Short mmCIF file of C-alpha atoms and ligand atoms in Angstrom, two decimals:
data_model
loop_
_atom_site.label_atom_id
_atom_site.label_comp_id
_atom_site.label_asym_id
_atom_site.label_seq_id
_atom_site.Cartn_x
_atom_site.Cartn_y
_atom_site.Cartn_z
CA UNK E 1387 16.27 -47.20 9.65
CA UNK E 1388 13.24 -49.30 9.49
CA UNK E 1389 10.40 -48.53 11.81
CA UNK E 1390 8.22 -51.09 13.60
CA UNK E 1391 5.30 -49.13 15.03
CA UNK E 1392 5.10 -51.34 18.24
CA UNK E 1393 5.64 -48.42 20.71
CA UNK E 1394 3.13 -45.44 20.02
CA UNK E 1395 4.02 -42.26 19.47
CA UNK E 1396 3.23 -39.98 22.57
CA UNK E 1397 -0.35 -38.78 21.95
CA UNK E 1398 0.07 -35.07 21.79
CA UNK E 1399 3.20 -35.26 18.84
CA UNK E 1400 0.58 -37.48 16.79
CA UNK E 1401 -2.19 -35.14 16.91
CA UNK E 1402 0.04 -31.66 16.46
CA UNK E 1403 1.32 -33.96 13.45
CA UNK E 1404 -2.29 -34.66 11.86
CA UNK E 1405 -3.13 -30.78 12.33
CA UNK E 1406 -0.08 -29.99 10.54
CA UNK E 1407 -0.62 -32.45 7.87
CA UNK E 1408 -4.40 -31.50 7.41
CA UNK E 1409 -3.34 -27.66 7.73
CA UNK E 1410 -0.90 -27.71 4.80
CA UNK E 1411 -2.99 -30.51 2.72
CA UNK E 1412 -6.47 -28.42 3.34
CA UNK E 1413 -5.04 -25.08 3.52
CA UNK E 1414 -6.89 -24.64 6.80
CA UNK E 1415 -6.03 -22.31 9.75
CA UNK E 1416 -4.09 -24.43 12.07
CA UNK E 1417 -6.00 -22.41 15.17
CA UNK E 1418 -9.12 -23.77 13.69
CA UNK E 1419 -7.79 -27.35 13.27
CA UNK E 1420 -6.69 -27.20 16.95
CA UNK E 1421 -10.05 -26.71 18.45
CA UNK E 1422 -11.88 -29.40 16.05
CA UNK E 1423 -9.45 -31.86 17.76
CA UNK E 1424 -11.17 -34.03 20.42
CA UNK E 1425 -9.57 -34.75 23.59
CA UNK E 1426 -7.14 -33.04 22.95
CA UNK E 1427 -5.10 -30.98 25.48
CA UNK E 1428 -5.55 -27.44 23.45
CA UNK E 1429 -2.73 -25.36 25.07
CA UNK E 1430 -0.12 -28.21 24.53
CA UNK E 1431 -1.09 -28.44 20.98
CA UNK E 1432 -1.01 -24.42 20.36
CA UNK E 1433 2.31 -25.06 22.39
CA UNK E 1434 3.69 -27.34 19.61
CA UNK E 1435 2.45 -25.96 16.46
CA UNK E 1436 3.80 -22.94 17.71
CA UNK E 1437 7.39 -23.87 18.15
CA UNK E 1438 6.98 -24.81 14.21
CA UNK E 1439 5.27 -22.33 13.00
CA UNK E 1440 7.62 -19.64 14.70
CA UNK E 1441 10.61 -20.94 13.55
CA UNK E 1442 9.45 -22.67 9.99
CA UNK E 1443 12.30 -21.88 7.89
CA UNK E 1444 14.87 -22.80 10.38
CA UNK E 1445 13.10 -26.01 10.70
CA UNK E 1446 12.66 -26.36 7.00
CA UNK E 1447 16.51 -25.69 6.50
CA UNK E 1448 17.84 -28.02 9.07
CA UNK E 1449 15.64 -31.09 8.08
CA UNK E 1450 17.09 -30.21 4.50
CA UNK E 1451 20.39 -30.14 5.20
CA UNK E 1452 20.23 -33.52 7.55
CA UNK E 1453 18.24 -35.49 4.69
CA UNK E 1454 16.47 -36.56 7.73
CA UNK E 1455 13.20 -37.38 6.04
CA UNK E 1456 14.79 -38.20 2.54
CA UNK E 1457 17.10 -40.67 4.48
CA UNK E 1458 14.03 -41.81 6.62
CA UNK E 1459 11.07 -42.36 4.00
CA UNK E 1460 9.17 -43.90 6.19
CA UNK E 1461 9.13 -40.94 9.18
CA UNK E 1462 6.12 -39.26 8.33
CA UNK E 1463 7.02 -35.58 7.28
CA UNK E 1464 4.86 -33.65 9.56
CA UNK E 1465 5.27 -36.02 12.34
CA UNK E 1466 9.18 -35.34 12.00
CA UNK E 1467 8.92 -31.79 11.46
CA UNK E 1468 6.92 -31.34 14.80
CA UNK E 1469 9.29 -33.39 16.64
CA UNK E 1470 12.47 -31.34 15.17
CA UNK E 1471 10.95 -28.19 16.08
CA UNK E 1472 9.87 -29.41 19.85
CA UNK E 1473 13.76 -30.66 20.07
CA UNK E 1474 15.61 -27.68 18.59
CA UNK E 1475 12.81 -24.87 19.78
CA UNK E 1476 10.92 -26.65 22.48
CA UNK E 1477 12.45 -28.47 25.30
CA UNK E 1478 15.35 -29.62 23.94
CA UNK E 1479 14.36 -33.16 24.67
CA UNK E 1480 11.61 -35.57 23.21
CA UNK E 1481 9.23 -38.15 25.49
CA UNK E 1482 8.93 -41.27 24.05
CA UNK E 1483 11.99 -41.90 23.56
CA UNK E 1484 10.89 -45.87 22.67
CA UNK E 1485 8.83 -44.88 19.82
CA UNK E 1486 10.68 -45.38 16.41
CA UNK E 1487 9.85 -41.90 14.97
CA UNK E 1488 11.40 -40.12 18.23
CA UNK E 1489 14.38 -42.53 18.22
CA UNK E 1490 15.14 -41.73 14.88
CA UNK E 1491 15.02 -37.73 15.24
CA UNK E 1492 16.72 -38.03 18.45
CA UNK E 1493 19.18 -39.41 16.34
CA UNK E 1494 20.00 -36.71 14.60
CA UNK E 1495 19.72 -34.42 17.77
CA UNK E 1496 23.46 -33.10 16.76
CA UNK E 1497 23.42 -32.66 13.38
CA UNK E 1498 20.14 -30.58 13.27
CA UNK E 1499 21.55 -28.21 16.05
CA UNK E 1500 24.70 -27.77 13.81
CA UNK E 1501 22.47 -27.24 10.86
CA UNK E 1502 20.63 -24.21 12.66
CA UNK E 1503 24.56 -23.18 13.74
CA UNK E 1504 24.60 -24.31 17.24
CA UNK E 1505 22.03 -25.02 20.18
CA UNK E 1506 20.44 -24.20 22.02
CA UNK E 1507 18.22 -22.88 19.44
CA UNK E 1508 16.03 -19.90 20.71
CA UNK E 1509 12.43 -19.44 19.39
CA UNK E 1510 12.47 -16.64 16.81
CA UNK E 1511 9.05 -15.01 18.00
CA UNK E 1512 10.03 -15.55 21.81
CA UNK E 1513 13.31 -13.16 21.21
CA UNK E 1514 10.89 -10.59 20.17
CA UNK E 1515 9.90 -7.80 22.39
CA UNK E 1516 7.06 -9.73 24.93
CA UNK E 1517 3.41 -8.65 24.78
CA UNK E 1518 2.80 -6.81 28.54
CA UNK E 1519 -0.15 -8.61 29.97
CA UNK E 1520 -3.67 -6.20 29.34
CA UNK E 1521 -5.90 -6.42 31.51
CA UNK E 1522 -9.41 -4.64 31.07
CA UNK E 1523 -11.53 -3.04 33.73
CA UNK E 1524 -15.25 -3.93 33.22
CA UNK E 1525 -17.05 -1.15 34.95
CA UNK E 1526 -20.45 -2.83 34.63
CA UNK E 1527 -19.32 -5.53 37.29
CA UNK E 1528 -16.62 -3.99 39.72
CA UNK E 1529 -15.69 0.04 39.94
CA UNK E 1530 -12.43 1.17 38.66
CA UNK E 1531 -11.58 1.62 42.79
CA UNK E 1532 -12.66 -1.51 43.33
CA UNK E 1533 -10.38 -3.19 41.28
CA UNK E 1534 -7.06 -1.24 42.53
CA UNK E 1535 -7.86 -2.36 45.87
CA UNK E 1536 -7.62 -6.22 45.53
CA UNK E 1537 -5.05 -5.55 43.36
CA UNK E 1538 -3.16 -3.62 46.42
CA UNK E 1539 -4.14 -6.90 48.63
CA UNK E 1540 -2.54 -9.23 46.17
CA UNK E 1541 0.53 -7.48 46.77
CA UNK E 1542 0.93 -5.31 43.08
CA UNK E 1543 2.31 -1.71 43.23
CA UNK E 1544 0.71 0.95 41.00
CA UNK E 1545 3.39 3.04 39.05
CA UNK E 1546 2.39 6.24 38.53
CA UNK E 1547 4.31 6.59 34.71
CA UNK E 1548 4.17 10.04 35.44
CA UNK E 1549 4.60 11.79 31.85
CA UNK E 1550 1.80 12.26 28.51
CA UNK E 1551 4.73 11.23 26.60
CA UNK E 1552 4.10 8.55 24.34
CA UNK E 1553 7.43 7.49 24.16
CA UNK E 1554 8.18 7.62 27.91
CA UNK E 1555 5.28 5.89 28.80
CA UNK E 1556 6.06 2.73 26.26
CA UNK E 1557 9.23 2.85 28.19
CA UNK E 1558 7.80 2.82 31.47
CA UNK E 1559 6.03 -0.23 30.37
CA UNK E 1560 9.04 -2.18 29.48
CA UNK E 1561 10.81 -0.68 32.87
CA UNK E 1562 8.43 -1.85 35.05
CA UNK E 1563 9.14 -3.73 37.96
CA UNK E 1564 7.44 -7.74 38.31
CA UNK E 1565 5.25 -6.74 41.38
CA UNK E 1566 4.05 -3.29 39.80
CA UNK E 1567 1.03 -2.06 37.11
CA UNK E 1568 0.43 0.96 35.27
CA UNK E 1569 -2.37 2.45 34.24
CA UNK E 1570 -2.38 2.89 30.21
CA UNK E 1571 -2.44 6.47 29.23
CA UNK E 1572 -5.54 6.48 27.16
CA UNK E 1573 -7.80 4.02 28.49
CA UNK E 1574 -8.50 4.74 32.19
CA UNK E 1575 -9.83 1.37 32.27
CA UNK E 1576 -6.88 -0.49 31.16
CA UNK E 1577 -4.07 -2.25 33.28
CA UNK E 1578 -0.64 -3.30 32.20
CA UNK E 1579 0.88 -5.72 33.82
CA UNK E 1580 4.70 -7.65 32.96
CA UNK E 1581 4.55 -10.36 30.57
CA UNK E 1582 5.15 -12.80 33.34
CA UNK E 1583 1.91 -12.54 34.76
CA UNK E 1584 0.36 -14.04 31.72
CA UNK E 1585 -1.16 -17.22 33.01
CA UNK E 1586 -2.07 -15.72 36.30
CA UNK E 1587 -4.14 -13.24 35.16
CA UNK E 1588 -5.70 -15.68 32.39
CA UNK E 1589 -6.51 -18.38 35.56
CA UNK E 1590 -7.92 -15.83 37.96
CA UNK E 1591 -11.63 -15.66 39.35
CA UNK E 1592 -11.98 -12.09 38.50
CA UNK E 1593 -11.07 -12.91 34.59
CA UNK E 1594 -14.01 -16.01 35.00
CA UNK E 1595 -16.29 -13.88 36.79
CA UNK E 1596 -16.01 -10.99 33.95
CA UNK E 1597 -14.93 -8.45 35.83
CA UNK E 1598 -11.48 -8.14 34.41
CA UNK E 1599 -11.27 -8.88 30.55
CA UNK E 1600 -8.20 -10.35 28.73
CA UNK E 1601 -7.97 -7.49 26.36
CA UNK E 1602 -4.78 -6.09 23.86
CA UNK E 1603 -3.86 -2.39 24.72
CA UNK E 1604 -4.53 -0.98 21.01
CA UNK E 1605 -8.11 -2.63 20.52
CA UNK E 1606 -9.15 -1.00 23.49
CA UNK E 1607 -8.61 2.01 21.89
CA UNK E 1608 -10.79 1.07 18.96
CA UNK E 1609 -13.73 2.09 21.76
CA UNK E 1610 -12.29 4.51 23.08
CA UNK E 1611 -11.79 6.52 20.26
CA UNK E 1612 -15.53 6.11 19.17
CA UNK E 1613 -16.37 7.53 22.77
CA UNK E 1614 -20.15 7.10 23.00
CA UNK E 1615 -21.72 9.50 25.74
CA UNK E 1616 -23.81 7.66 28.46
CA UNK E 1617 -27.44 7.20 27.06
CA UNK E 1618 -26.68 7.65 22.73
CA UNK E 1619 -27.73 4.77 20.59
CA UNK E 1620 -24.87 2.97 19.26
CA UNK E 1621 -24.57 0.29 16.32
CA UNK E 1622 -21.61 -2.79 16.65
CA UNK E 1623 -21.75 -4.08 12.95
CA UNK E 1624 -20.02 -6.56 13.58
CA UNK E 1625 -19.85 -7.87 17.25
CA UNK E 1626 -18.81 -11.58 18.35
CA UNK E 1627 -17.30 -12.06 20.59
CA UNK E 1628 -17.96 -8.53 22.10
CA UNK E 1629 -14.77 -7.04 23.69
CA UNK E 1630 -15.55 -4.10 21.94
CA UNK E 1631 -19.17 -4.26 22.85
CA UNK E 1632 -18.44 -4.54 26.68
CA UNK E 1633 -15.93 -1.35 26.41
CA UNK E 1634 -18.72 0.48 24.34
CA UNK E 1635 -21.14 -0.07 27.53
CA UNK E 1636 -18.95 0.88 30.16
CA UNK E 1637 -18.09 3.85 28.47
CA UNK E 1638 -21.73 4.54 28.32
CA UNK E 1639 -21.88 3.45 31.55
CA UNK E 1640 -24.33 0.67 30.80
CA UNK E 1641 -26.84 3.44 29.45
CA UNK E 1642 -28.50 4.09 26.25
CA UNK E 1643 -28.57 1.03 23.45
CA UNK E 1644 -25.90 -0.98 21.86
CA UNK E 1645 -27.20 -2.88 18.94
CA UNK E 1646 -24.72 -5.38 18.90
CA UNK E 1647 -25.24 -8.04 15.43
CA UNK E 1648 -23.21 -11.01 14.60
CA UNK E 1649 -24.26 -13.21 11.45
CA UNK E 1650 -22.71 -16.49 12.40
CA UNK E 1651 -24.44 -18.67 14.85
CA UNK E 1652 -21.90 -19.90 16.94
CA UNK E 1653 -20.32 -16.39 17.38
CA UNK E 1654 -23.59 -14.89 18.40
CA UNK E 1655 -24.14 -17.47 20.92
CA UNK E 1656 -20.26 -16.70 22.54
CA UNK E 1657 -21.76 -13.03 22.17
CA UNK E 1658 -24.60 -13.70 23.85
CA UNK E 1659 -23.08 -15.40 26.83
CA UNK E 1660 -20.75 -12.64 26.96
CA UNK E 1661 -23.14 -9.68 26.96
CA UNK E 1662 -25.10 -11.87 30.24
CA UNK E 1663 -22.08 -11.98 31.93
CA UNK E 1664 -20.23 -9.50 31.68
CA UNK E 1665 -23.40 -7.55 32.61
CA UNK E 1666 -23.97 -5.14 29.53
CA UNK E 1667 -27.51 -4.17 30.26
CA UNK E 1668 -27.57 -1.64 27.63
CA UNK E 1669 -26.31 -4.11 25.10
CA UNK E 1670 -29.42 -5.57 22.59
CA UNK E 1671 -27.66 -8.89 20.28
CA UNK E 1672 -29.07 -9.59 17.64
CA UNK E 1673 -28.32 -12.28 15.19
CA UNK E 1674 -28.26 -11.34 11.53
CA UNK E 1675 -26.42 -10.05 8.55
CA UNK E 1676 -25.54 -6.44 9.22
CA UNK E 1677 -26.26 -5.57 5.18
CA UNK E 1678 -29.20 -7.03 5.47
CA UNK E 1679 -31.16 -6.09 8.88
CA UNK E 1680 -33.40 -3.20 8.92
CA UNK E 1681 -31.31 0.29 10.00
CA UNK E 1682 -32.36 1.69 13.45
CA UNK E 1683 -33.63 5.19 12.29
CA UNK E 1684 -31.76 6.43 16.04
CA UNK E 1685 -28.22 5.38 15.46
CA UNK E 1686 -25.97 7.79 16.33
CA UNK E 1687 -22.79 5.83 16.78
CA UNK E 1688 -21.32 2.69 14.90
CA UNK E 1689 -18.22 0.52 14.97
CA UNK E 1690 -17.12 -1.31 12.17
CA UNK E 1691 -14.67 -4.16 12.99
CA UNK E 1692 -15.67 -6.59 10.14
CA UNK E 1693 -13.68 -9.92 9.49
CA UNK E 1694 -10.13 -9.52 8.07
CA UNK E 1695 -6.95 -11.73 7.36
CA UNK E 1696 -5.77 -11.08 10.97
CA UNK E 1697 -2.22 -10.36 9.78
CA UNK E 1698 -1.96 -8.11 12.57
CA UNK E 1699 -2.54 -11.12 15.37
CA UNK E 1700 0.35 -11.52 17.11
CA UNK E 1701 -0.46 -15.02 18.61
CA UNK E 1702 -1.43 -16.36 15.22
CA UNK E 1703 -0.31 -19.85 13.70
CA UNK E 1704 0.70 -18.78 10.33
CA UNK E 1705 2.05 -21.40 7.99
CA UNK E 1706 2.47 -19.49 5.03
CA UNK E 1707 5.98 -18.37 4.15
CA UNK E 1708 5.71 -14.68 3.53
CA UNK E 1709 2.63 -14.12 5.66
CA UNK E 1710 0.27 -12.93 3.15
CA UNK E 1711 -2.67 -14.46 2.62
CA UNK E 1712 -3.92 -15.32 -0.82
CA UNK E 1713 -4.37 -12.16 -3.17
CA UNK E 1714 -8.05 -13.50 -4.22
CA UNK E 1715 -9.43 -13.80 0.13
CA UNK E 1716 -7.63 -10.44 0.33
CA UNK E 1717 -9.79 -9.25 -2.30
CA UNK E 1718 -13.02 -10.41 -1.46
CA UNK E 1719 -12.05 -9.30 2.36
CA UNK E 1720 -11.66 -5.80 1.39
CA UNK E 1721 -15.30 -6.38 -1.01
CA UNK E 1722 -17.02 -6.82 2.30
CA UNK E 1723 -15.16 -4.23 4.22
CA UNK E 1724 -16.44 -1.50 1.85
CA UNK E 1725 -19.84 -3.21 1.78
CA UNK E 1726 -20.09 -2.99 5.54
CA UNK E 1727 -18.32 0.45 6.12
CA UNK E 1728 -20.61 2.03 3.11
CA UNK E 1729 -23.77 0.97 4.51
CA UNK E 1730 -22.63 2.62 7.75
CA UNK E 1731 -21.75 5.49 6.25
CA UNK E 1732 -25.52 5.53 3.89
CA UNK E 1733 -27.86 3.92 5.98
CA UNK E 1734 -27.97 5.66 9.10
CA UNK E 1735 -29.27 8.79 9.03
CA UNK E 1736 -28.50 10.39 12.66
CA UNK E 1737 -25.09 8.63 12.83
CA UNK E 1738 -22.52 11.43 13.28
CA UNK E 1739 -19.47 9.18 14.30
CA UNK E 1740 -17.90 5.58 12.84
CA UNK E 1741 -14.89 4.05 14.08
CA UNK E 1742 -13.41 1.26 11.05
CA UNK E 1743 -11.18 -1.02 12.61
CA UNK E 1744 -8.82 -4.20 12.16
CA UNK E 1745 -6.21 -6.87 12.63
CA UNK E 1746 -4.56 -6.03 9.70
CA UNK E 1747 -1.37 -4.89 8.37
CA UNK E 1748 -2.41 -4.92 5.02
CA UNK E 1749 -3.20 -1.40 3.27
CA UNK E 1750 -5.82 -3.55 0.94
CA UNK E 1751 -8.02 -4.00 3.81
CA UNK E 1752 -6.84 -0.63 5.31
CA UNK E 1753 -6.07 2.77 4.02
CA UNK E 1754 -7.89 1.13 0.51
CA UNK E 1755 -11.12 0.73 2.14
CA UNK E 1756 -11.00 4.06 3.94
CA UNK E 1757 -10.15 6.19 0.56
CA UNK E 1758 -12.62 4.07 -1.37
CA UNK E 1759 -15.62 4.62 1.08
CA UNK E 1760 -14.90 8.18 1.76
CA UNK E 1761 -15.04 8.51 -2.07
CA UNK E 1762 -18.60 6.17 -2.14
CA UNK E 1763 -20.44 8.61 1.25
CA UNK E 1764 -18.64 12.16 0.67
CA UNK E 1765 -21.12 13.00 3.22
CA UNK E 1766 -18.36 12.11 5.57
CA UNK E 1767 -14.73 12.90 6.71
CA UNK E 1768 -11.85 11.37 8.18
CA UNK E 1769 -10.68 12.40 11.61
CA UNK E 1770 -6.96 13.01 12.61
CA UNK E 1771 -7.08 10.09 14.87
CA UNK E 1772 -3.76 11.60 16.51
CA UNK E 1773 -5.36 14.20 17.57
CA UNK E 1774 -8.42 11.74 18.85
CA UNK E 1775 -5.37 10.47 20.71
CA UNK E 1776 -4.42 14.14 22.24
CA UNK E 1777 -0.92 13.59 19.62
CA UNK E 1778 -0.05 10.72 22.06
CA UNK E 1779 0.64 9.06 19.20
CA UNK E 1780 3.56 7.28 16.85
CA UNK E 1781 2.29 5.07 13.92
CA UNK E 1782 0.37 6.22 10.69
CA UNK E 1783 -1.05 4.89 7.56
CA UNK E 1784 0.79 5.70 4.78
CA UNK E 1785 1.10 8.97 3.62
CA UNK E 1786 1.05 8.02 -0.26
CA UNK E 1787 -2.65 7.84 0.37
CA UNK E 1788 -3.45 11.43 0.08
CA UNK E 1789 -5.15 12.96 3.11
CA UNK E 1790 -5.90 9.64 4.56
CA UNK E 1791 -2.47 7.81 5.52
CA UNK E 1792 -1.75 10.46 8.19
CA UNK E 1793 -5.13 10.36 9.59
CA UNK E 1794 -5.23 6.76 10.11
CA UNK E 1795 -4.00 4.92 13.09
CA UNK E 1796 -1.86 1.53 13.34
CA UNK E 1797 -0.48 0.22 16.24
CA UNK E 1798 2.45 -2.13 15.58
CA UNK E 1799 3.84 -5.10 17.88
CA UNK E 1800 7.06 -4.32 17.82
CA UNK E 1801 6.65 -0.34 18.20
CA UNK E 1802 3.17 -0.30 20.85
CA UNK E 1803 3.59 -3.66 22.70
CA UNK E 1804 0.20 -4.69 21.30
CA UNK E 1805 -1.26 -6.83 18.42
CA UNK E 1806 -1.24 -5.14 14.65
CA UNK E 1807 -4.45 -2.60 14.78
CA UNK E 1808 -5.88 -0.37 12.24
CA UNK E 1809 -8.00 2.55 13.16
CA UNK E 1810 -9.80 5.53 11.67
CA UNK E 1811 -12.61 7.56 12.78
CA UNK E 1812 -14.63 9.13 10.72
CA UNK E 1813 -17.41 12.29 11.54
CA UNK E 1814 -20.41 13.65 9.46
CA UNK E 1815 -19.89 16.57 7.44
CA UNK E 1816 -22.22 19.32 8.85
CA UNK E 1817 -23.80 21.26 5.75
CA UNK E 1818 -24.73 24.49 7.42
C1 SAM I 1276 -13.19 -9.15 13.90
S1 SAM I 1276 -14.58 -10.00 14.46
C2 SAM I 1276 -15.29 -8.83 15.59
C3 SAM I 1276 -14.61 -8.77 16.92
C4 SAM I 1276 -15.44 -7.98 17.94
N1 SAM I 1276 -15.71 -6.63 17.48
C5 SAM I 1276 -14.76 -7.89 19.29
O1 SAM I 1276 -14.12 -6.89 19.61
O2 SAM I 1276 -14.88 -8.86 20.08
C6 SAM I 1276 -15.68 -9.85 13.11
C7 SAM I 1276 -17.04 -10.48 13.35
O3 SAM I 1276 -17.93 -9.95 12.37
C8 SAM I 1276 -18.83 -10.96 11.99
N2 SAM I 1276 -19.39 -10.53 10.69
C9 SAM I 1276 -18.77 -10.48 9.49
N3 SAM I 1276 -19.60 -10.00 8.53
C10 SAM I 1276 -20.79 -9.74 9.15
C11 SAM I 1276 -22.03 -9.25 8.69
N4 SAM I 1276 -22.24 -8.96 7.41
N5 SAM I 1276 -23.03 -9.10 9.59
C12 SAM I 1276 -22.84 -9.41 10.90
N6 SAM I 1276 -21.68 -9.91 11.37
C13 SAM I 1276 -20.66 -10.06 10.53
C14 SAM I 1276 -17.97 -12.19 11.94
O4 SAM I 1276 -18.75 -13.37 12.02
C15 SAM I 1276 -17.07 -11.98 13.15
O5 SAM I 1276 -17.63 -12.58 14.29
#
């Protein structure tokens, strides 16, 4: 087939093509690609790559086993993968149907679904257990009461889950009923609603106006479990764009300090809108490098949530076939993790409490960091974190790691319902 480029290619294929091609080409993070794009209708692209990057190998296989682009050399590759994957794992159909490029993969419509053994093809992420929708509480800007009540008028039913069993509140969750909430069983704060009210909750006034906060279930706990009593000083090493921050304060109940630092520039400015207005009076940002800022003499509390490979992230666009990122960023990750989580540990004289969390799965950035800090500032322990959690509790570390596996938190999508968390808490050793 011979292609004369007379009709275009419909706008949004051609750009989720040049992210794709750029992503693999650059090594970049597709995400990141997505927002450099200009005019560009964002959730349409995230729509598309996603439909690839879910369901990569099938894709890979089927365009194999077709020839389709050794047959077609003049199909550009990541223009034809994108289509395949909106036609096998998308809609099923493709617009333009003038263009050459879609002609020629429509063409093929039959023998790619009997490549993937049959259609229609279902996304491999979407048969996964869905994500309930979160939805966060901010008590600086609307009271806990408050927020039941319109969500009485809009017609939603609170389920009382009724048990402190783990396990039979998880199953409450996926029991629930489309026009009912529950409240989660360790953050009081914390709504969970059915997946299907996704986009309504992410369009609604109270989500613009701050009140409510888009939020996943098991970085809530992240705050909760460093519990900061109304009026202590508390340090947020590393802050943009302040979810964690906003919890801290209305768990302080907007009183006291929360030094709240981000290095980069454009982070601290999304933190800085945030903190405004979401209301966090008690919340001080300050740009800077958290190694390198002078310690507050009067910290008492600090969270560590530093960057990591976000392997945990369940809505992220992952190209890479087994996942992992490259051994040398997981290395230098984990360099900066026990840089940060060291200095909290050594720095602050009055802290008594330090949360270490992340979106990881990986034990490098994980249960490594944790023994190798612990063995840098023996001045402090590690907390069971189940029973932070009252034993309401499932997932662990792993135990290999000697007196620190079992003491360290994950919560994992397919288990908790939420995104891939690691959490331990760690207390000063009192040497009376
Ligand atoms: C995982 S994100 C934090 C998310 C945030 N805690 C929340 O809940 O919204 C990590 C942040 O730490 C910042 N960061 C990394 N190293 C830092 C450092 N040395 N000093 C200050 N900020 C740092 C990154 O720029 C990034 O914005």
């Amino acid at each position: 087939m011979v292609f004369n480029h007379s009709v275009k290619v419909p706008t949004q294929y051609r750009k989720a093509a040049a992210v794709l091609r750029k992503a693999i080409s650059e090594k970049k993070s597709v995400r990141g690609l997505i927002y450099e794009q200009t005019h560009a209708k964002v959730p349409n692209l995230l729509a598309l790559m996603s439909k690839y990057s879910d369901n990569k190998d099938a894709i890979e296989e089927a365009i194999e086993k077709t020839k389709l682009l050794v047959d077609n050399p003049r199909l550009d590759p990541s223009l034809g993968r994108i289509l395949v994957a909106e036609l096998l794992f998308g809609a099923g159909k493709l617009t333009g149907q003038n263009a050459k490029p879609v002609a020629c993969v429509l063409s093929y419509k039959d023998k790619l679904q009997e490549a993937i053994g049959g259609a229609p093809a279902k996304s491999s992420k979407s048969a996964r257990v869905s994500k309930p929708r979160y939805v966060r509480i901010n008590t600086n800007a609307i009271s806990i009461n408050e927020a039941h009540e319109i969500l009485s008028q809009e017609g939603f039913k609170r389920k009382d889950v009724g048990t402190e069993n783990y396990d039979e509140f998880l199953q409450a969750i996926q029991a629930m009923d489309e026009d009912e909430y529950i409240v989660d069983i360790h953050v009081p704060s914390l709504l969970i609603f059915c997946p299907k009210w996704r986009n309504y909750w992410a369009k609604h006034d109270l989500v613009a106006e701050k009140k409510f906060m888009l939020q996943d279930r098991a970085t809530c706990i992240v705050s909760e479990l460093l519990n900061p009593k109304p009026g202590s000083v508390v340090l947020d090493m590393c802050a943009a764009p302040g979810m964690k921050t906003i919890h801290l304060s209305n768990l302080m109940q907007n009183s006291g300090k929360i030094y709240a630092v981000e290095q980069n520039e454009h982070r601290f400015q999304l933190l800085r809108n945030m903190v405004l207005e979401a209301q966090a009076s008690c919340v001080e940002p300050i740009k800077g490098d958290v190694l390198a800022i002078d310690p507050q003499p009067d910290v008492e509390y600090i969270l560590v949530d530093p960057s990591c490979s976000g392997s945990g992230m369940q809505n992220r666009l992952s190209l890479s076939k087994d996942d992992r990122v490259d051994e040398d960023r997981l290395r230098r990750l984990a360099g900066l993790q026990i840089k940060i989580l060291s200095h909290a540990m050594s720095s602050f004289p009055n802290v008594k409490r330090i949360v270490y969390s992340t979106c990881s799965l990986y034990e490098e950035e994980n249960e490594q960091v944790v023994k190798r800090c612990l063995g840098l500032c023996p001045q402090f322990k590690l907390l069971s974190g189940k029973k932070c959690l009252e034993r309401k509790w499932n997932n662990f570390g792993n135990t290999q790691y000697k007196g620190i596996g079992k003491n360290c938190l994950y919560s994992l999508p397919d288990k908790d319902l939420t995104d891939g968390i690691f959490m331990a808490v760690f207390e000063r050793i009192n040497d009376e």
